[in-house]
PDB file of C-alpha atoms in Angstrom:
ATOM      1  CA  UNK A   1       2.262  42.331 -28.181  1.00  0.00           C
ATOM      2  CA  UNK A   2       5.063  44.761 -27.523  1.00  0.00           C
ATOM      3  CA  UNK A   3       7.533  42.087 -26.435  1.00  0.00           C
ATOM      4  CA  UNK A   4       6.958  39.980 -29.538  1.00  0.00           C
ATOM      5  CA  UNK A   5       9.977  39.854 -31.906  1.00  0.00           C
ATOM      6  CA  UNK A   6       9.611  41.743 -35.217  1.00  0.00           C
ATOM      7  CA  UNK A   7       9.776  38.544 -37.285  1.00  0.00           C
ATOM      8  CA  UNK A   8       6.462  37.450 -35.733  1.00  0.00           C
ATOM      9  CA  UNK A   9       4.704  40.793 -36.142  1.00  0.00           C
ATOM     10  CA  UNK A  10       2.435  41.351 -39.133  1.00  0.00           C
ATOM     11  CA  UNK A  11       1.083  44.750 -40.090  1.00  0.00           C
ATOM     12  CA  UNK A  12      -1.304  43.903 -42.906  1.00  0.00           C
ATOM     13  CA  UNK A  13      -1.137  40.262 -44.005  1.00  0.00           C
ATOM     14  CA  UNK A  14      -2.752  39.702 -47.402  1.00  0.00           C
ATOM     15  CA  UNK A  15      -2.094  36.046 -48.073  1.00  0.00           C
ATOM     16  CA  UNK A  16      -0.742  32.788 -46.727  1.00  0.00           C
ATOM     17  CA  UNK A  17       0.688  29.957 -48.817  1.00  0.00           C
ATOM     18  CA  UNK A  18       2.445  26.699 -48.031  1.00  0.00           C
ATOM     19  CA  UNK A  19       4.805  24.586 -50.075  1.00  0.00           C
ATOM     20  CA  UNK A  20       5.424  20.850 -50.403  1.00  0.00           C
ATOM     21  CA  UNK A  21       7.849  21.000 -47.459  1.00  0.00           C
ATOM     22  CA  UNK A  22       5.151  22.539 -45.211  1.00  0.00           C
ATOM     23  CA  UNK A  23       6.904  25.905 -45.059  1.00  0.00           C
ATOM     24  CA  UNK A  24       4.518  28.787 -44.416  1.00  0.00           C
ATOM     25  CA  UNK A  25       4.753  32.036 -46.414  1.00  0.00           C
ATOM     26  CA  UNK A  26       2.877  35.141 -45.274  1.00  0.00           C
ATOM     27  CA  UNK A  27       2.800  38.222 -47.508  1.00  0.00           C
ATOM     28  CA  UNK A  28       2.563  41.402 -45.455  1.00  0.00           C
ATOM     29  CA  UNK A  29       1.643  44.659 -47.169  1.00  0.00           C
ATOM     30  CA  UNK A  30       2.820  46.773 -44.228  1.00  0.00           C
ATOM     31  CA  UNK A  31       6.411  45.509 -44.373  1.00  0.00           C
ATOM     32  CA  UNK A  32       6.273  44.777 -48.138  1.00  0.00           C
ATOM     33  CA  UNK A  33       7.806  41.408 -47.475  1.00  0.00           C
ATOM     34  CA  UNK A  34       7.040  37.720 -47.377  1.00  0.00           C
ATOM     35  CA  UNK A  35       7.845  36.143 -44.041  1.00  0.00           C
ATOM     36  CA  UNK A  36       8.857  32.495 -44.089  1.00  0.00           C
ATOM     37  CA  UNK A  37       8.181  30.047 -41.239  1.00  0.00           C
ATOM     38  CA  UNK A  38       8.845  26.334 -40.951  1.00  0.00           C
ATOM     39  CA  UNK A  39       6.107  23.788 -40.263  1.00  0.00           C
ATOM     40  CA  UNK A  40       6.496  24.411 -36.505  1.00  0.00           C
ATOM     41  CA  UNK A  41       5.831  28.127 -36.981  1.00  0.00           C
ATOM     42  CA  UNK A  42       9.434  29.133 -36.323  1.00  0.00           C
ATOM     43  CA  UNK A  43      10.705  32.130 -38.291  1.00  0.00           C
ATOM     44  CA  UNK A  44      13.140  31.180 -41.060  1.00  0.00           C
ATOM     45  CA  UNK A  45      13.596  34.161 -43.376  1.00  0.00           C
ATOM     46  CA  UNK A  46      12.157  37.406 -44.726  1.00  0.00           C
ATOM     47  CA  UNK A  47      11.931  37.956 -48.482  1.00  0.00           C
ATOM     48  CA  UNK A  48      11.692  41.377 -50.054  1.00  0.00           C
ATOM     49  CA  UNK A  49      11.170  44.807 -48.612  1.00  0.00           C
ATOM     50  CA  UNK A  50      10.267  48.299 -49.842  1.00  0.00           C
ATOM     51  CA  UNK A  51      12.022  49.372 -53.016  1.00  0.00           C
ATOM     52  CA  UNK A  52      12.266  49.126 -56.785  1.00  0.00           C
ATOM     53  CA  UNK A  53      15.223  46.771 -56.985  1.00  0.00           C
ATOM     54  CA  UNK A  54      15.326  43.012 -57.517  1.00  0.00           C
ATOM     55  CA  UNK A  55      13.031  41.158 -55.083  1.00  0.00           C
ATOM     56  CA  UNK A  56      11.742  44.474 -53.670  1.00  0.00           C
ATOM     57  CA  UNK A  57       8.177  45.764 -53.802  1.00  0.00           C
ATOM     58  CA  UNK A  58       6.212  48.993 -53.874  1.00  0.00           C
ATOM     59  CA  UNK A  59       2.885  47.307 -53.016  1.00  0.00           C
ATOM     60  CA  UNK A  60       2.239  43.576 -52.647  1.00  0.00           C
ATOM     61  CA  UNK A  61      -1.339  42.934 -53.708  1.00  0.00           C
ATOM     62  CA  UNK A  62      -1.421  39.171 -53.930  1.00  0.00           C
ATOM     63  CA  UNK A  63       0.934  36.306 -54.500  1.00  0.00           C
ATOM     64  CA  UNK A  64       0.897  32.656 -55.444  1.00  0.00           C
ATOM     65  CA  UNK A  65       3.358  29.803 -55.609  1.00  0.00           C
ATOM     66  CA  UNK A  66       3.530  28.756 -59.255  1.00  0.00           C
ATOM     67  CA  UNK A  67       3.874  25.166 -60.513  1.00  0.00           C
ATOM     68  CA  UNK A  68       7.675  25.563 -60.560  1.00  0.00           C
ATOM     69  CA  UNK A  69       7.648  26.315 -56.827  1.00  0.00           C
ATOM     70  CA  UNK A  70       8.454  30.033 -57.196  1.00  0.00           C
ATOM     71  CA  UNK A  71       6.470  33.105 -56.199  1.00  0.00           C
ATOM     72  CA  UNK A  72       4.404  35.026 -58.727  1.00  0.00           C
ATOM     73  CA  UNK A  73       3.650  38.373 -57.077  1.00  0.00           C
ATOM     74  CA  UNK A  74       1.381  41.213 -58.164  1.00  0.00           C
ATOM     75  CA  UNK A  75       3.048  44.521 -57.330  1.00  0.00           C
ATOM     76  CA  UNK A  76       0.571  47.253 -58.257  1.00  0.00           C
ATOM     77  CA  UNK A  77       2.890  49.889 -56.823  1.00  0.00           C
ATOM     78  CA  UNK A  78       5.427  49.262 -59.563  1.00  0.00           C
ATOM     79  CA  UNK A  79       2.805  48.022 -62.071  1.00  0.00           C
ATOM     80  CA  UNK A  80       4.606  44.723 -62.477  1.00  0.00           C
ATOM     81  CA  UNK A  81       4.547  40.999 -61.832  1.00  0.00           C
ATOM     82  CA  UNK A  82       7.565  39.665 -59.953  1.00  0.00           C
ATOM     83  CA  UNK A  83       8.905  36.133 -60.133  1.00  0.00           C
ATOM     84  CA  UNK A  84      10.977  35.310 -57.055  1.00  0.00           C
ATOM     85  CA  UNK A  85      12.207  31.984 -55.715  1.00  0.00           C
ATOM     86  CA  UNK A  86      10.924  30.853 -52.329  1.00  0.00           C
ATOM     87  CA  UNK A  87      14.469  31.411 -51.070  1.00  0.00           C
ATOM     88  CA  UNK A  88      14.218  35.103 -52.076  1.00  0.00           C
ATOM     89  CA  UNK A  89      16.225  35.077 -55.303  1.00  0.00           C
ATOM     90  CA  UNK A  90      14.997  37.466 -58.024  1.00  0.00           C
ATOM     91  CA  UNK A  91      14.024  35.601 -61.206  1.00  0.00           C
ATOM     92  CA  UNK A  92      12.281  38.245 -63.313  1.00  0.00           C
ATOM     93  CA  UNK A  93      10.002  41.266 -63.286  1.00  0.00           C
ATOM     94  CA  UNK A  94       7.406  41.773 -66.011  1.00  0.00           C
ATOM     95  CA  UNK A  95       5.580  45.097 -66.450  1.00  0.00           C
ATOM     96  CA  UNK A  96       1.792  45.064 -66.430  1.00  0.00           C
ATOM     97  CA  UNK A  97       0.411  45.872 -69.871  1.00  0.00           C
ATOM     98  CA  UNK A  98      -0.935  49.326 -68.995  1.00  0.00           C
ATOM     99  CA  UNK A  99      -0.629  52.709 -70.570  1.00  0.00           C
ATOM    100  CA  UNK A 100       1.241  54.429 -67.747  1.00  0.00           C
ATOM    101  CA  UNK A 101       0.286  57.901 -69.042  1.00  0.00           C
ATOM    102  CA  UNK A 102      -3.470  57.404 -68.741  1.00  0.00           C
ATOM    103  CA  UNK A 103      -4.408  54.918 -66.054  1.00  0.00           C
ATOM    104  CA  UNK A 104      -7.971  56.221 -65.956  1.00  0.00           C
ATOM    105  CA  UNK A 105     -10.460  53.418 -66.537  1.00  0.00           C
ATOM    106  CA  UNK A 106      -7.780  50.738 -66.319  1.00  0.00           C
ATOM    107  CA  UNK A 107      -8.336  47.575 -64.333  1.00  0.00           C
ATOM    108  CA  UNK A 108      -5.830  46.337 -61.800  1.00  0.00           C
ATOM    109  CA  UNK A 109      -5.341  42.626 -61.142  1.00  0.00           C
ATOM    110  CA  UNK A 110      -6.686  41.359 -57.820  1.00  0.00           C
ATOM    111  CA  UNK A 111      -5.713  37.702 -57.757  1.00  0.00           C
ATOM    112  CA  UNK A 112      -3.584  35.039 -59.399  1.00  0.00           C
ATOM    113  CA  UNK A 113      -4.262  31.366 -59.821  1.00  0.00           C
ATOM    114  CA  UNK A 114      -2.944  28.540 -61.951  1.00  0.00           C
ATOM    115  CA  UNK A 115      -4.734  26.144 -64.235  1.00  0.00           C
ATOM    116  CA  UNK A 116      -2.834  23.614 -66.363  1.00  0.00           C
ATOM    117  CA  UNK A 117       0.426  25.358 -65.397  1.00  0.00           C
ATOM    118  CA  UNK A 118      -0.748  28.691 -66.849  1.00  0.00           C
ATOM    119  CA  UNK A 119      -1.223  31.834 -64.802  1.00  0.00           C
ATOM    120  CA  UNK A 120      -4.724  33.237 -64.636  1.00  0.00           C
ATOM    121  CA  UNK A 121      -4.853  36.828 -63.434  1.00  0.00           C
ATOM    122  CA  UNK A 122      -8.255  37.881 -62.122  1.00  0.00           C
ATOM    123  CA  UNK A 123      -9.636  41.386 -62.385  1.00  0.00           C
ATOM    124  CA  UNK A 124     -12.612  42.544 -60.301  1.00  0.00           C
TER     125      UNK A 124
END
């Protein structure tokens, strides 16, 4: 809808998560951000955006809320995993273990899950 505010527009949503406080987090590949809504569906905040800096993304592929209550985000565009708080604070960025010179034949992660508080990254 043309008259809909930007904070309610999604270009390419790739995942929805909720937390213990019933907040709703929607990762949107088009805006390279995570939009935050309260339990009533009211917009609260936007996390991230396009870029290579802290809490910025080149390509959000999937995300999960880890056992500590923070985001664990796969950013294939920057070949890294980002840890960001649900309030948008940068925690860390870890490079994917790839040979950046020869990516031919390499597998890219498609999903993240947790089992016994350990991240499991799935490749398909």
